[in-house]
């Protein structure tokens, strides 16, 4: 890795709050609320929550925000677009590693150390994960974080390159395409076919399959982002 | 002398509007260039193209003999300080100063620390919270301490008080003498920096109006005031760049090196001779709409 790619990683590291602290403040605030609720409610089957999703949503937002925050700064100080892209990808890798590792550790604690956080709460671990080994689960988290971040990043790139109007047109067209295929899926019975096809597989196979699709999409979005950045000006 | 920047028919057009129009020029190593011109003359666009932050529509631009786009060999030798430089919201002054050495290989941390003190920069404060003047100081500190072989300042003084501006000019001069490099200074406060500038590049409506050593601009320009006929007789063989009539009186601005004999002659015929500052000259040259004829000949 050349030193200028490294310097971009160092630049991102300067913003510890956005990368390392705020995502966990978001997740932990959700966790605390759920803890309180779980301690007040007493149900035999326990409480299952989707609070875990908050950190993934944060990653999407992080991806959108990082470009306007750092790209003009870096480019203005003689960093090339390529080095910016590679350094940001490197930073994302580190952050995804860090977040996935903590999520795994929390899930282990919930499962074995303080079972259900003593209030029968399922926050970090769900029964469908039982058949997965830790490494498998780690990869699922890792790819999901990368995918959401890159999705946000490509949105940021479209805005950077084409501005407000470009953004508007992009989402208008996207909405039309989604609507069209949504109707088609219902009228042509694709939805039912898809459901029959998917349910042939186990839940673990479905999750792993989805992770691979997310990984492929991430690569695609990243390449598209780079193409947009190559023509972006400050 | 080595050429640092070479432009050939460099053009940048936005739709119908041509910001930079067929510029051809070259800048040599180890000089302080003044890039002057009115708002919208194309100065900022030109500087953005030199640093590959914007793309030319046509023409060729070489910096250190290479194309600057995505070229680390070129980019790592450039420091471009602009008024519109953006900083991430959470960055402190310290963060910026700690990153700078990674991007500018000649960075002098000790010198940067001296400058921070001189400009009274609160290094723990977030850049976003700085006043306009202090924000400009951050750029100035980075620009000076980077010691980049090509350092470009685009109106770096916005909001700076007169004392800080004087510091900036002094530091620039001192450090430039100790560590020679190529500096491009784009400014509207021409009189303040006129002593610093060694070569003037004056842009007007995207074209080069003047490309001359500052010395030749400073030395031989003056106005002649007096009765119309006498002024005309006196300036007949000279290069008149502006002429104003007030009834029977005339006021001509002339580019010419006065000989002793000529000054004596002027005095005897009752003509008044006034020197013209660089700023007044630039105002003269750029107050008229460009006639599209390109460069003004001053020599």
PDB file of N, CA and C in Angstrom, chain B residues 11-50:
ATOM      1  N   UNK B  11      -8.197  25.482 -22.460  1.00  0.00           N
ATOM      2  CA  UNK B  11      -9.549  26.045 -22.496  1.00  0.00           C
ATOM      3  C   UNK B  11     -10.450  25.308 -21.529  1.00  0.00           C
ATOM      4  N   UNK B  12     -11.283  26.078 -20.824  1.00  0.00           N
ATOM      5  CA  UNK B  12     -12.310  25.464 -19.992  1.00  0.00           C
ATOM      6  C   UNK B  12     -13.625  26.158 -20.290  1.00  0.00           C
ATOM      7  N   UNK B  13     -14.576  25.404 -20.791  1.00  0.00           N
ATOM      8  CA  UNK B  13     -15.876  25.985 -21.124  1.00  0.00           C
ATOM      9  C   UNK B  13     -16.960  25.301 -20.314  1.00  0.00           C
ATOM     10  N   UNK B  14     -17.884  26.102 -19.808  1.00  0.00           N
ATOM     11  CA  UNK B  14     -19.081  25.561 -19.154  1.00  0.00           C
ATOM     12  C   UNK B  14     -20.247  25.911 -20.068  1.00  0.00           C
ATOM     13  N   UNK B  15     -20.697  24.983 -20.871  1.00  0.00           N
ATOM     14  CA  UNK B  15     -21.771  25.298 -21.814  1.00  0.00           C
ATOM     15  C   UNK B  15     -21.330  26.413 -22.743  1.00  0.00           C
ATOM     16  N   UNK B  16     -22.078  27.515 -22.721  1.00  0.00           N
ATOM     17  CA  UNK B  16     -21.765  28.630 -23.615  1.00  0.00           C
ATOM     18  C   UNK B  16     -20.644  29.502 -23.067  1.00  0.00           C
ATOM     19  N   UNK B  17     -20.419  29.387 -21.747  1.00  0.00           N
ATOM     20  CA  UNK B  17     -19.491  30.299 -21.103  1.00  0.00           C
ATOM     21  C   UNK B  17     -18.073  29.728 -21.108  1.00  0.00           C
ATOM     22  N   UNK B  18     -17.144  30.515 -21.604  1.00  0.00           N
ATOM     23  CA  UNK B  18     -15.759  30.067 -21.625  1.00  0.00           C
ATOM     24  C   UNK B  18     -15.000  30.759 -20.504  1.00  0.00           C
ATOM     25  N   UNK B  19     -14.678  30.004 -19.474  1.00  0.00           N
ATOM     26  CA  UNK B  19     -14.011  30.592 -18.306  1.00  0.00           C
ATOM     27  C   UNK B  19     -12.536  30.838 -18.587  1.00  0.00           C
ATOM     28  N   UNK B  20     -11.932  29.889 -19.286  1.00  0.00           N
ATOM     29  CA  UNK B  20     -10.515  30.013 -19.642  1.00  0.00           C
ATOM     30  C   UNK B  20     -10.432  29.741 -21.134  1.00  0.00           C
ATOM     31  N   UNK B  21      -9.849  30.699 -21.857  1.00  0.00           N
ATOM     32  CA  UNK B  21      -9.986  30.684 -23.301  1.00  0.00           C
ATOM     33  C   UNK B  21      -8.618  30.607 -23.986  1.00  0.00           C
ATOM     34  N   UNK B  22      -8.254  29.452 -24.452  1.00  0.00           N
ATOM     35  CA  UNK B  22      -7.047  29.290 -25.278  1.00  0.00           C
ATOM     36  C   UNK B  22      -5.785  29.876 -24.632  1.00  0.00           C
ATOM     37  N   UNK B  23      -5.558  29.572 -23.371  1.00  0.00           N
ATOM     38  CA  UNK B  23      -4.375  30.127 -22.711  1.00  0.00           C
ATOM     39  C   UNK B  23      -3.123  29.350 -23.110  1.00  0.00           C
ATOM     40  N   UNK B  24      -2.100  30.087 -23.449  1.00  0.00           N
ATOM     41  CA  UNK B  24      -0.796  29.474 -23.678  1.00  0.00           C
ATOM     42  C   UNK B  24       0.232  30.293 -22.922  1.00  0.00           C
ATOM     43  N   UNK B  25       0.928  29.641 -22.022  1.00  0.00           N
ATOM     44  CA  UNK B  25       1.948  30.350 -21.256  1.00  0.00           C
ATOM     45  C   UNK B  25       2.830  29.311 -20.577  1.00  0.00           C
ATOM     46  N   UNK B  26       3.942  29.741 -20.062  1.00  0.00           N
ATOM     47  CA  UNK B  26       4.717  28.817 -19.236  1.00  0.00           C
ATOM     48  C   UNK B  26       5.275  29.573 -18.041  1.00  0.00           C
ATOM     49  N   UNK B  27       5.355  28.883 -16.916  1.00  0.00           N
ATOM     50  CA  UNK B  27       5.888  29.483 -15.697  1.00  0.00           C
ATOM     51  C   UNK B  27       7.198  28.788 -15.346  1.00  0.00           C
ATOM     52  N   UNK B  28       8.159  29.582 -14.962  1.00  0.00           N
ATOM     53  CA  UNK B  28       9.469  29.023 -14.652  1.00  0.00           C
ATOM     54  C   UNK B  28       9.644  28.800 -13.160  1.00  0.00           C
ATOM     55  N   UNK B  29      10.582  27.912 -12.878  1.00  0.00           N
ATOM     56  CA  UNK B  29      10.874  27.536 -11.504  1.00  0.00           C
ATOM     57  C   UNK B  29      11.472  28.716 -10.730  1.00  0.00           C
ATOM     58  N   UNK B  30      11.128  28.779  -9.433  1.00  0.00           N
ATOM     59  CA  UNK B  30      11.810  29.719  -8.545  1.00  0.00           C
ATOM     60  C   UNK B  30      11.424  31.170  -8.710  1.00  0.00           C
ATOM     61  N   UNK B  31      10.144  31.419  -8.957  1.00  0.00           N
ATOM     62  CA  UNK B  31       9.694  32.808  -9.035  1.00  0.00           C
ATOM     63  C   UNK B  31       8.394  32.945  -8.267  1.00  0.00           C
ATOM     64  N   UNK B  32       8.094  34.180  -7.869  1.00  0.00           N
ATOM     65  CA  UNK B  32       6.767  34.436  -7.311  1.00  0.00           C
ATOM     66  C   UNK B  32       5.931  35.101  -8.397  1.00  0.00           C
ATOM     67  N   UNK B  33       4.910  34.387  -8.803  1.00  0.00           N
ATOM     68  CA  UNK B  33       4.034  34.894  -9.844  1.00  0.00           C
ATOM     69  C   UNK B  33       2.801  35.543  -9.223  1.00  0.00           C
ATOM     70  N   UNK B  34       2.401  36.639  -9.787  1.00  0.00           N
ATOM     71  CA  UNK B  34       1.135  37.239  -9.397  1.00  0.00           C
ATOM     72  C   UNK B  34       0.116  36.890 -10.465  1.00  0.00           C
ATOM     73  N   UNK B  35      -0.927  36.159 -10.061  1.00  0.00           N
ATOM     74  CA  UNK B  35      -2.003  35.841 -11.010  1.00  0.00           C
ATOM     75  C   UNK B  35      -3.128  36.821 -10.718  1.00  0.00           C
ATOM     76  N   UNK B  36      -3.279  37.809 -11.573  1.00  0.00           N
ATOM     77  CA  UNK B  36      -4.200  38.897 -11.286  1.00  0.00           C
ATOM     78  C   UNK B  36      -5.333  38.917 -12.291  1.00  0.00           C
ATOM     79  N   UNK B  37      -6.362  39.636 -11.917  1.00  0.00           N
ATOM     80  CA  UNK B  37      -7.507  39.765 -12.804  1.00  0.00           C
ATOM     81  C   UNK B  37      -8.758  39.976 -11.991  1.00  0.00           C
ATOM     82  N   UNK B  38      -9.797  40.434 -12.664  1.00  0.00           N
ATOM     83  CA  UNK B  38     -11.036  40.723 -11.943  1.00  0.00           C
ATOM     84  C   UNK B  38     -11.762  39.432 -11.589  1.00  0.00           C
ATOM     85  N   UNK B  39     -12.817  39.564 -10.795  1.00  0.00           N
ATOM     86  CA  UNK B  39     -13.634  38.393 -10.490  1.00  0.00           C
ATOM     87  C   UNK B  39     -14.161  37.810 -11.801  1.00  0.00           C
ATOM     88  N   UNK B  40     -14.095  36.508 -11.915  1.00  0.00           N
ATOM     89  CA  UNK B  40     -14.612  35.872 -13.121  1.00  0.00           C
ATOM     90  C   UNK B  40     -13.650  35.906 -14.288  1.00  0.00           C
ATOM     91  N   UNK B  41     -12.419  36.328 -14.049  1.00  0.00           N
ATOM     92  CA  UNK B  41     -11.445  36.395 -15.141  1.00  0.00           C
ATOM     93  C   UNK B  41     -10.931  35.004 -15.529  1.00  0.00           C
ATOM     94  N   UNK B  42     -11.129  34.035 -14.619  1.00  0.00           N
ATOM     95  CA  UNK B  42     -10.686  32.664 -14.917  1.00  0.00           C
ATOM     96  C   UNK B  42      -9.520  32.196 -14.057  1.00  0.00           C
ATOM     97  N   UNK B  43      -9.134  33.002 -13.061  1.00  0.00           N
ATOM     98  CA  UNK B  43      -7.975  32.681 -12.233  1.00  0.00           C
ATOM     99  C   UNK B  43      -8.188  31.378 -11.452  1.00  0.00           C
ATOM    100  N   UNK B  44      -9.304  31.308 -10.735  1.00  0.00           N
ATOM    101  CA  UNK B  44      -9.553  30.146  -9.882  1.00  0.00           C
ATOM    102  C   UNK B  44      -9.704  28.883 -10.728  1.00  0.00           C
ATOM    103  N   UNK B  45     -10.392  29.012 -11.847  1.00  0.00           N
ATOM    104  CA  UNK B  45     -10.539  27.861 -12.742  1.00  0.00           C
ATOM    105  C   UNK B  45      -9.169  27.371 -13.193  1.00  0.00           C
ATOM    106  N   UNK B  46      -8.309  28.312 -13.552  1.00  0.00           N
ATOM    107  CA  UNK B  46      -6.968  27.941 -13.999  1.00  0.00           C
ATOM    108  C   UNK B  46      -6.215  27.190 -12.895  1.00  0.00           C
ATOM    109  N   UNK B  47      -6.291  27.714 -11.667  1.00  0.00           N
ATOM    110  CA  UNK B  47      -5.572  27.073 -10.567  1.00  0.00           C
ATOM    111  C   UNK B  47      -6.136  25.684 -10.258  1.00  0.00           C
ATOM    112  N   UNK B  48      -7.453  25.552 -10.393  1.00  0.00           N
ATOM    113  CA  UNK B  48      -8.060  24.229 -10.187  1.00  0.00           C
ATOM    114  C   UNK B  48      -7.603  23.233 -11.253  1.00  0.00           C
ATOM    115  N   UNK B  49      -7.381  23.725 -12.455  1.00  0.00           N
ATOM    116  CA  UNK B  49      -6.932  22.810 -13.508  1.00  0.00           C
ATOM    117  C   UNK B  49      -5.481  22.405 -13.285  1.00  0.00           C
ATOM    118  N   UNK B  50      -4.675  23.357 -12.811  1.00  0.00           N
ATOM    119  CA  UNK B  50      -3.262  23.050 -12.546  1.00  0.00           C
ATOM    120  C   UNK B  50      -3.152  21.935 -11.506  1.00  0.00           C
TER     121      UNK B  50
END
